[in-house]
Amino acid sequence: MTTIPAPNGFIWGAATAAHQIEGGNTNTAHWEFEHAADTTVEEPSGDAVDSYHRYPDDIRLLAEGGLKAYRFSIEWARIEPEKGIVSKAQLDHYRRMIDTCRDSGVQPIVTLHHFTVPRWQGRDGGWYADDVVDRFRRYTETATRILDDVEWVVTINEPNMMVNQTEAKIDTEQGVNFPGPSPHVAQVIAKAHHASTEVLKGLGHVKSGWTVANQVYQAVPGYEKERDEWGYWREDYYLEQARNDDFIGVQSYLRTIIGPDGPVPFPDDVERTLTGWEYYPEALGHALRHTWEVTGGVPMLVTENGMATQDDSRRIDYTTGALQGLASALQDGL
């Protein structure tokens, strides 16, 4: 058995997203898209695993597994079902989740936005709407009503993936993502993030930041310039925006090799996960080092990592490899 010691104060936890596990999030723009007649989504969220009602059991199981933190998202579409209309009942619901964490000895890490927006915001243009920065600031102000004893708050999950998906071309067969960056939307979301952190810093006790999907861009020898250009608006811009934050969330699953024309398809004989990605546990160590370098040493939380598989032995191998990369980074002072 491999033993990797963790330093004092290290936070072991698990993470989820409201749209993926709560079920019944019918008021989001995602729900509309997933259930449209011409949708390309094969598995809409539906009832999911009904965590909206089963969260006490989820948190109990998490605590019984020895984990000390739970990162979960609160759903903007529930809290503000119509523009300017706040649901006290939904705020109370999420406050009960926070209290359940506390009662179970689990530290809540609250994410304000995990991909989804309310239907009304989607119809107003989503992140293209003229007033979206102000709307997100106001939503953050509303959420602070239940954050009086919450230490860690994520403003926005994986903004780079949200932006990239506006023009995404995804080749699941080859395990290669071809996202098209949109600097305008990136800058709008960055403004929303900074507006949100300004509100949260005003509370005095909250550590705030956002999470970035780390793609671990690696160059075919001789194409380092192309790698850097490819990665800037897809990752590094978002890391730069975190330089004044209290922390940044590192979210790592894979690497992407860049050649003269962008991502290079994986060879046919490469082991892949169920998502079509290369099995590459070393990604986390690379992601931590790159994030540390670009942000200038902003404290890091690994807010997502893992692999999609039905083979638990390979999951254990992957997790062990990822933790070895993390341990190495810690030993080097990151």
Tab-separated table of C-alpha atoms in Angstrom:
chain	number	residue	atom	x	y	z
A	1	MET	CA	0.000	0.000	0.000
A	2	THR	CA	1.258	3.465	-0.899
A	3	THR	CA	1.142	5.971	1.960
A	4	ILE	CA	1.218	9.667	1.139
A	5	PRO	CA	1.274	11.796	4.309
A	6	ALA	CA	-0.778	14.973	4.293
A	7	PRO	CA	0.377	18.097	6.137
A	8	ASN	CA	-1.514	19.409	9.135
A	9	GLY	CA	-4.576	21.362	8.085
A	10	PHE	CA	-4.872	19.630	4.727
A	11	ILE	CA	-8.518	19.499	3.625
A	12	TRP	CA	-9.832	16.160	2.332
A	13	GLY	CA	-13.219	16.492	0.689
A	14	ALA	CA	-15.571	15.787	-2.186
A	15	ALA	CA	-17.341	17.999	-4.707
A	16	THR	CA	-20.668	18.073	-6.549
A	17	ALA	CA	-22.731	20.448	-8.694
A	18	ALA	CA	-26.391	21.273	-8.160
A	19	HIS	CA	-27.574	20.665	-11.726
A	20	GLN	CA	-25.815	17.320	-11.818
A	21	ILE	CA	-27.160	15.862	-8.574
A	22	GLU	CA	-30.121	17.802	-7.154
A	23	GLY	CA	-32.740	16.852	-9.707
A	24	GLY	CA	-35.730	18.917	-10.719
A	25	ASN	CA	-33.811	22.048	-11.658
A	26	THR	CA	-36.525	22.966	-14.135
A	27	ASN	CA	-35.963	26.711	-13.942
A	28	THR	CA	-32.481	26.768	-15.472
A	29	ALA	CA	-31.621	27.615	-19.062
A	30	HIS	CA	-29.763	24.281	-19.102
A	31	TRP	CA	-33.028	22.446	-18.410
A	32	GLU	CA	-34.684	24.212	-21.339
A	33	PHE	CA	-31.813	23.262	-23.628
A	34	GLU	CA	-31.656	19.658	-22.432
A	35	HIS	CA	-35.392	19.094	-22.919
A	36	ALA	CA	-35.872	20.959	-26.196
A	37	ALA	CA	-37.232	18.911	-29.096
A	38	ASP	CA	-34.009	19.315	-31.074
A	39	THR	CA	-31.606	18.868	-28.161
A	40	THR	CA	-28.315	17.063	-28.684
A	41	VAL	CA	-28.155	16.081	-25.005
A	42	GLU	CA	-28.481	12.312	-24.620
A	43	GLU	CA	-28.841	12.267	-20.826
A	44	PRO	CA	-30.728	15.292	-19.426
A	45	SER	CA	-30.452	15.744	-15.684
A	46	GLY	CA	-34.078	14.877	-14.837
A	47	ASP	CA	-34.388	13.713	-11.245
A	48	ALA	CA	-30.629	13.067	-11.108
A	49	VAL	CA	-29.911	11.388	-7.746
A	50	ASP	CA	-32.454	13.558	-5.907
A	51	SER	CA	-29.801	15.141	-3.709
A	52	TYR	CA	-32.071	18.145	-3.242
A	53	HIS	CA	-34.029	15.936	-0.828
A	54	ARG	CA	-31.371	13.346	0.035
A	55	TYR	CA	-28.539	15.731	0.948
A	56	PRO	CA	-28.603	14.725	4.668
A	57	ASP	CA	-27.758	11.158	3.661
A	58	ASP	CA	-25.143	12.372	1.180
A	59	ILE	CA	-23.400	14.469	3.814
A	60	ARG	CA	-23.643	11.674	6.391
A	61	LEU	CA	-22.025	9.200	3.993
A	62	LEU	CA	-19.323	11.717	3.171
A	63	ALA	CA	-18.536	12.226	6.846
A	64	GLU	CA	-18.577	8.490	7.536
A	65	GLY	CA	-16.025	8.107	4.757
A	66	GLY	CA	-13.618	10.307	6.692
A	67	LEU	CA	-13.927	13.391	4.504
A	68	LYS	CA	-13.845	16.774	6.190
A	69	ALA	CA	-15.129	19.123	3.477
A	70	TYR	CA	-17.979	19.218	0.986
A	71	ARG	CA	-17.928	21.536	-1.994
A	72	PHE	CA	-21.435	21.971	-3.389
A	73	SER	CA	-23.134	24.605	-5.495
A	74	ILE	CA	-26.239	26.605	-4.762
A	75	GLU	CA	-28.597	27.112	-7.692
A	76	TRP	CA	-29.103	30.689	-8.857
A	77	ALA	CA	-32.307	29.648	-10.652
A	78	ARG	CA	-33.836	28.425	-7.391
A	79	ILE	CA	-32.754	31.429	-5.329
A	80	GLU	CA	-33.848	34.005	-7.926
A	81	PRO	CA	-36.580	32.226	-9.919
A	82	GLU	CA	-37.637	35.474	-11.600
A	83	LYS	CA	-35.516	38.553	-12.176
A	84	GLY	CA	-35.343	40.489	-8.922
A	85	ILE	CA	-37.553	37.997	-7.039
A	86	VAL	CA	-35.761	36.139	-4.227
A	87	SER	CA	-37.012	32.869	-2.764
A	88	LYS	CA	-36.494	32.863	0.995
A	89	ALA	CA	-37.537	29.202	1.028
A	90	GLN	CA	-34.643	28.252	-1.247
A	91	LEU	CA	-32.164	30.324	0.733
A	92	ASP	CA	-33.381	28.493	3.835
A	93	HIS	CA	-32.894	25.173	2.033
A	94	TYR	CA	-29.256	25.885	1.271
A	95	ARG	CA	-28.722	27.228	4.777
A	96	ARG	CA	-29.962	23.870	6.074
A	97	MET	CA	-27.355	22.172	3.887
A	98	ILE	CA	-24.649	24.333	5.447
A	99	ASP	CA	-25.966	23.554	8.932
A	100	THR	CA	-26.045	19.826	8.142
A	101	CYS	CA	-22.401	20.015	7.118
A	102	ARG	CA	-21.542	21.780	10.358
A	103	ASP	CA	-23.481	19.270	12.450
A	104	SER	CA	-21.619	16.432	10.689
A	105	GLY	CA	-18.152	17.870	11.237
A	106	VAL	CA	-17.828	18.747	7.551
A	107	GLN	CA	-16.623	22.116	6.289
A	108	PRO	CA	-18.943	23.561	3.612
A	109	ILE	CA	-17.295	25.031	0.512
A	110	VAL	CA	-20.029	26.859	-1.365
A	111	THR	CA	-19.979	27.463	-5.122
A	112	LEU	CA	-22.248	30.282	-6.277
A	113	HIS	CA	-22.321	29.376	-9.967
A	114	HIS	CA	-21.675	25.986	-11.573
A	115	PHE	CA	-22.489	26.367	-15.296
A	116	THR	CA	-26.223	27.099	-15.018
A	117	VAL	CA	-28.183	30.358	-15.125
A	118	PRO	CA	-31.900	30.980	-14.521
A	119	ARG	CA	-34.230	30.775	-17.517
A	120	TRP	CA	-34.840	34.511	-17.368
A	121	GLN	CA	-31.106	35.218	-17.486
A	122	GLY	CA	-30.714	32.849	-20.406
A	123	ARG	CA	-33.518	34.572	-22.294
A	124	ASP	CA	-31.900	37.946	-21.557
A	125	GLY	CA	-28.739	36.747	-23.276
A	126	GLY	CA	-26.926	34.798	-20.579
A	127	TRP	CA	-23.355	36.038	-20.261
A	128	TYR	CA	-23.931	38.289	-23.279
A	129	ALA	CA	-26.594	40.338	-21.452
A	130	ASP	CA	-25.686	43.982	-20.881
A	131	ASP	CA	-26.496	43.838	-17.172
A	132	VAL	CA	-25.139	40.373	-16.352
A	133	VAL	CA	-22.241	41.656	-14.222
A	134	ASP	CA	-24.630	43.680	-12.070
A	135	ARG	CA	-27.077	40.766	-11.885
A	136	PHE	CA	-24.328	38.438	-10.661
A	137	ARG	CA	-23.176	40.981	-8.105
A	138	ARG	CA	-26.754	41.238	-6.807
A	139	TYR	CA	-27.072	37.461	-6.714
A	140	THR	CA	-23.857	37.307	-4.668
A	141	GLU	CA	-25.252	39.911	-2.273
A	142	THR	CA	-28.373	37.780	-1.879
A	143	ALA	CA	-26.323	34.650	-1.210
A	144	THR	CA	-24.374	36.355	1.572
A	145	ARG	CA	-27.490	36.089	3.740
A	146	ILE	CA	-26.634	32.427	4.335
A	147	LEU	CA	-22.827	32.662	4.354
A	148	ASP	CA	-22.267	34.199	7.779
A	149	ASP	CA	-20.095	31.275	8.972
A	150	VAL	CA	-18.858	29.904	5.627
A	151	GLU	CA	-15.105	30.289	5.168
A	152	TRP	CA	-14.642	29.171	1.549
A	153	VAL	CA	-16.727	30.454	-1.371
A	154	VAL	CA	-16.202	29.761	-5.071
A	155	THR	CA	-17.701	32.474	-7.258
A	156	ILE	CA	-17.751	30.713	-10.646
A	157	ASN	CA	-16.840	27.164	-11.606
A	158	GLU	CA	-14.653	26.661	-14.678
A	159	PRO	CA	-15.305	29.954	-16.450
A	160	ASN	CA	-12.945	28.878	-19.211
A	161	MET	CA	-15.129	25.884	-20.029
A	162	MET	CA	-18.266	28.033	-20.069
A	163	VAL	CA	-16.663	30.450	-22.502
A	164	ASN	CA	-15.112	27.761	-24.656
A	165	GLN	CA	-18.410	25.934	-25.006
A	166	THR	CA	-19.943	28.894	-26.775
A	167	GLU	CA	-18.025	27.776	-29.859
A	168	ALA	CA	-16.986	24.278	-28.863
A	169	LYS	CA	-16.238	21.489	-31.261
A	170	ILE	CA	-15.772	18.325	-29.266
A	171	ASP	CA	-14.439	15.097	-30.740
A	172	THR	CA	-15.260	12.522	-28.091
A	173	GLU	CA	-14.039	9.668	-30.263
A	174	GLN	CA	-10.531	11.072	-30.263
A	175	GLY	CA	-10.753	12.493	-26.756
A	176	VAL	CA	-9.835	15.934	-28.067
A	177	ASN	CA	-11.546	19.209	-27.286
A	178	PHE	CA	-11.451	22.039	-29.825
A	179	PRO	CA	-12.940	24.961	-27.905
A	180	GLY	CA	-13.061	28.337	-29.552
A	181	PRO	CA	-12.194	31.181	-27.185
A	182	SER	CA	-14.313	34.304	-26.914
A	183	PRO	CA	-12.275	37.129	-25.339
A	184	HIS	CA	-15.365	39.331	-24.979
A	185	VAL	CA	-17.316	36.791	-22.938
A	186	ALA	CA	-14.163	35.908	-20.998
A	187	GLN	CA	-13.745	39.523	-19.969
A	188	VAL	CA	-17.414	39.840	-18.987
A	189	ILE	CA	-17.241	36.750	-16.792
A	190	ALA	CA	-14.004	38.019	-15.252
A	191	LYS	CA	-15.765	41.289	-14.382
A	192	ALA	CA	-18.605	39.300	-12.808
A	193	HIS	CA	-16.085	37.307	-10.790
A	194	HIS	CA	-14.324	40.421	-9.532
A	195	ALA	CA	-17.658	42.037	-8.657
A	196	SER	CA	-18.595	38.921	-6.698
A	197	THR	CA	-15.289	38.712	-4.813
A	198	GLU	CA	-15.618	42.396	-3.909
A	199	VAL	CA	-18.936	41.620	-2.227
A	200	LEU	CA	-17.540	38.559	-0.471
A	201	LYS	CA	-14.431	40.350	0.774
A	202	GLY	CA	-16.759	42.860	2.385
A	203	LEU	CA	-17.956	40.115	4.736
A	204	GLY	CA	-14.520	39.999	6.325
A	205	HIS	CA	-14.364	36.258	7.022
A	206	VAL	CA	-14.766	34.672	3.581
A	207	LYS	CA	-11.951	33.335	1.413
A	208	SER	CA	-13.107	33.726	-2.183
A	209	GLY	CA	-11.845	32.642	-5.585
A	210	TRP	CA	-12.881	30.752	-8.681
A	211	THR	CA	-11.976	27.405	-10.200
A	212	VAL	CA	-10.279	26.810	-13.541
A	213	ALA	CA	-10.337	23.703	-15.737
A	214	ASN	CA	-6.652	22.939	-16.176
A	215	GLN	CA	-5.940	21.321	-19.532
A	216	VAL	CA	-2.193	20.695	-19.016
A	217	TYR	CA	-1.181	21.907	-22.447
A	218	GLN	CA	2.007	20.206	-23.610
A	219	ALA	CA	3.847	20.954	-26.841
A	220	VAL	CA	4.999	18.662	-29.580
A	221	PRO	CA	8.728	19.536	-29.604
A	222	GLY	CA	9.224	22.714	-31.596
A	223	TYR	CA	5.673	23.995	-31.126
A	224	GLU	CA	5.943	25.682	-27.749
A	225	LYS	CA	4.812	29.019	-29.200
A	226	GLU	CA	1.665	27.406	-30.619
A	227	ARG	CA	1.001	25.776	-27.241
A	228	ASP	CA	1.257	29.091	-25.415
A	229	GLU	CA	-0.996	30.854	-27.920
A	230	TRP	CA	-3.556	28.049	-27.826
A	231	GLY	CA	-3.656	28.008	-24.043
A	232	TYR	CA	-3.841	31.707	-23.232
A	233	TRP	CA	-7.554	32.431	-23.824
A	234	ARG	CA	-8.464	28.852	-22.899
A	235	GLU	CA	-6.747	28.788	-19.496
A	236	ASP	CA	-4.015	31.270	-18.620
A	237	TYR	CA	-6.201	34.380	-18.889
A	238	TYR	CA	-8.421	32.952	-16.149
A	239	LEU	CA	-5.449	32.079	-13.970
A	240	GLU	CA	-4.220	35.659	-14.315
A	241	GLN	CA	-7.595	36.932	-13.099
A	242	ALA	CA	-7.085	35.029	-9.827
A	243	ARG	CA	-3.855	36.772	-8.836
A	244	ASN	CA	-5.578	38.911	-6.200
A	245	ASP	CA	-7.933	36.203	-4.957
A	246	ASP	CA	-7.683	34.350	-1.656
A	247	PHE	CA	-7.334	31.016	-3.447
A	248	ILE	CA	-7.789	29.346	-6.796
A	249	GLY	CA	-9.465	26.010	-7.451
A	250	VAL	CA	-7.425	23.592	-9.568
A	251	GLN	CA	-9.535	21.149	-11.605
A	252	SER	CA	-7.517	18.580	-13.492
A	253	TYR	CA	-8.347	15.388	-15.360
A	254	LEU	CA	-6.204	15.171	-18.508
A	255	ARG	CA	-3.532	16.703	-20.695
A	256	THR	CA	-3.787	18.200	-24.182
A	257	ILE	CA	-0.861	17.947	-26.579
A	258	ILE	CA	-0.539	20.862	-28.999
A	259	GLY	CA	1.013	20.621	-32.449
A	260	PRO	CA	1.156	23.021	-35.401
A	261	ASP	CA	-2.629	23.001	-35.900
A	262	GLY	CA	-3.833	22.693	-32.324
A	263	PRO	CA	-4.617	19.575	-30.252
A	264	VAL	CA	-3.104	16.327	-31.473
A	265	PRO	CA	-5.413	13.271	-31.349
A	266	PHE	CA	-4.457	10.526	-28.943
A	267	PRO	CA	-2.919	7.393	-30.489
A	268	ASP	CA	-5.362	4.503	-30.849
A	269	ASP	CA	-3.534	2.407	-28.257
A	270	VAL	CA	-3.739	5.006	-25.459
A	271	GLU	CA	-5.784	3.939	-22.431
A	272	ARG	CA	-8.863	6.138	-22.087
A	273	THR	CA	-11.490	6.906	-19.513
A	274	LEU	CA	-15.225	6.605	-20.142
A	275	THR	CA	-15.242	10.251	-21.220
A	276	GLY	CA	-12.790	9.438	-24.011
A	277	TRP	CA	-9.905	11.213	-22.306
A	278	GLU	CA	-6.400	9.857	-21.952
A	279	TYR	CA	-5.646	8.061	-18.696
A	280	TYR	CA	-3.069	10.483	-17.317
A	281	PRO	CA	-2.930	10.777	-13.513
A	282	GLU	CA	0.205	12.923	-13.773
A	283	ALA	CA	-2.030	15.779	-14.960
A	284	LEU	CA	-2.729	17.045	-11.448
A	285	GLY	CA	0.916	17.613	-10.581
A	286	HIS	CA	1.482	19.503	-13.834
A	287	ALA	CA	-1.681	21.567	-13.291
A	288	LEU	CA	-0.645	22.597	-9.792
A	289	ARG	CA	2.787	23.738	-10.923
A	290	HIS	CA	1.444	25.653	-13.914
A	291	THR	CA	-1.260	27.329	-11.835
A	292	TRP	CA	1.262	28.321	-9.184
A	293	GLU	CA	3.552	29.812	-11.808
A	294	VAL	CA	0.896	31.823	-13.676
A	295	THR	CA	-0.907	33.122	-10.579
A	296	GLY	CA	2.294	34.035	-8.796
A	297	GLY	CA	1.729	31.706	-5.872
A	298	VAL	CA	-1.958	32.122	-5.050
A	299	PRO	CA	-3.010	29.413	-2.525
A	300	MET	CA	-4.575	26.431	-4.278
A	301	LEU	CA	-7.427	24.030	-3.559
A	302	VAL	CA	-7.807	20.938	-5.716
A	303	THR	CA	-11.536	21.327	-6.224
A	304	GLU	CA	-11.924	18.580	-8.856
A	305	ASN	CA	-9.876	15.561	-9.908
A	306	GLY	CA	-10.560	11.961	-10.838
A	307	MET	CA	-11.531	9.715	-13.709
A	308	ALA	CA	-14.667	8.219	-15.225
A	309	THR	CA	-14.413	4.438	-15.058
A	310	GLN	CA	-16.291	1.327	-14.010
A	311	ASP	CA	-13.022	-0.274	-12.873
A	312	ASP	CA	-12.351	0.721	-9.280
A	313	SER	CA	-8.836	-0.714	-9.374
A	314	ARG	CA	-7.919	1.736	-12.131
A	315	ARG	CA	-9.643	4.521	-10.198
A	316	ILE	CA	-7.419	3.722	-7.215
A	317	ASP	CA	-4.351	3.710	-9.463
A	318	TYR	CA	-5.351	7.055	-10.971
A	319	THR	CA	-6.014	8.649	-7.593
A	320	THR	CA	-2.720	7.348	-6.218
A	321	GLY	CA	-0.831	8.769	-9.180
A	322	ALA	CA	-2.579	12.121	-8.835
A	323	LEU	CA	-1.802	12.281	-5.118
A	324	GLN	CA	1.841	11.503	-5.806
A	325	GLY	CA	1.968	14.546	-8.067
A	326	LEU	CA	0.280	16.630	-5.390
A	327	ALA	CA	2.689	15.389	-2.705
A	328	SER	CA	5.651	16.278	-4.900
A	329	ALA	CA	4.281	19.793	-5.381
A	330	LEU	CA	3.822	20.179	-1.625
A	331	GLN	CA	7.374	19.017	-0.986
A	332	ASP	CA	8.595	21.705	-3.374
A	333	GLY	CA	6.830	24.389	-1.365
A	334	LEU	CA	3.719	24.931	-3.475
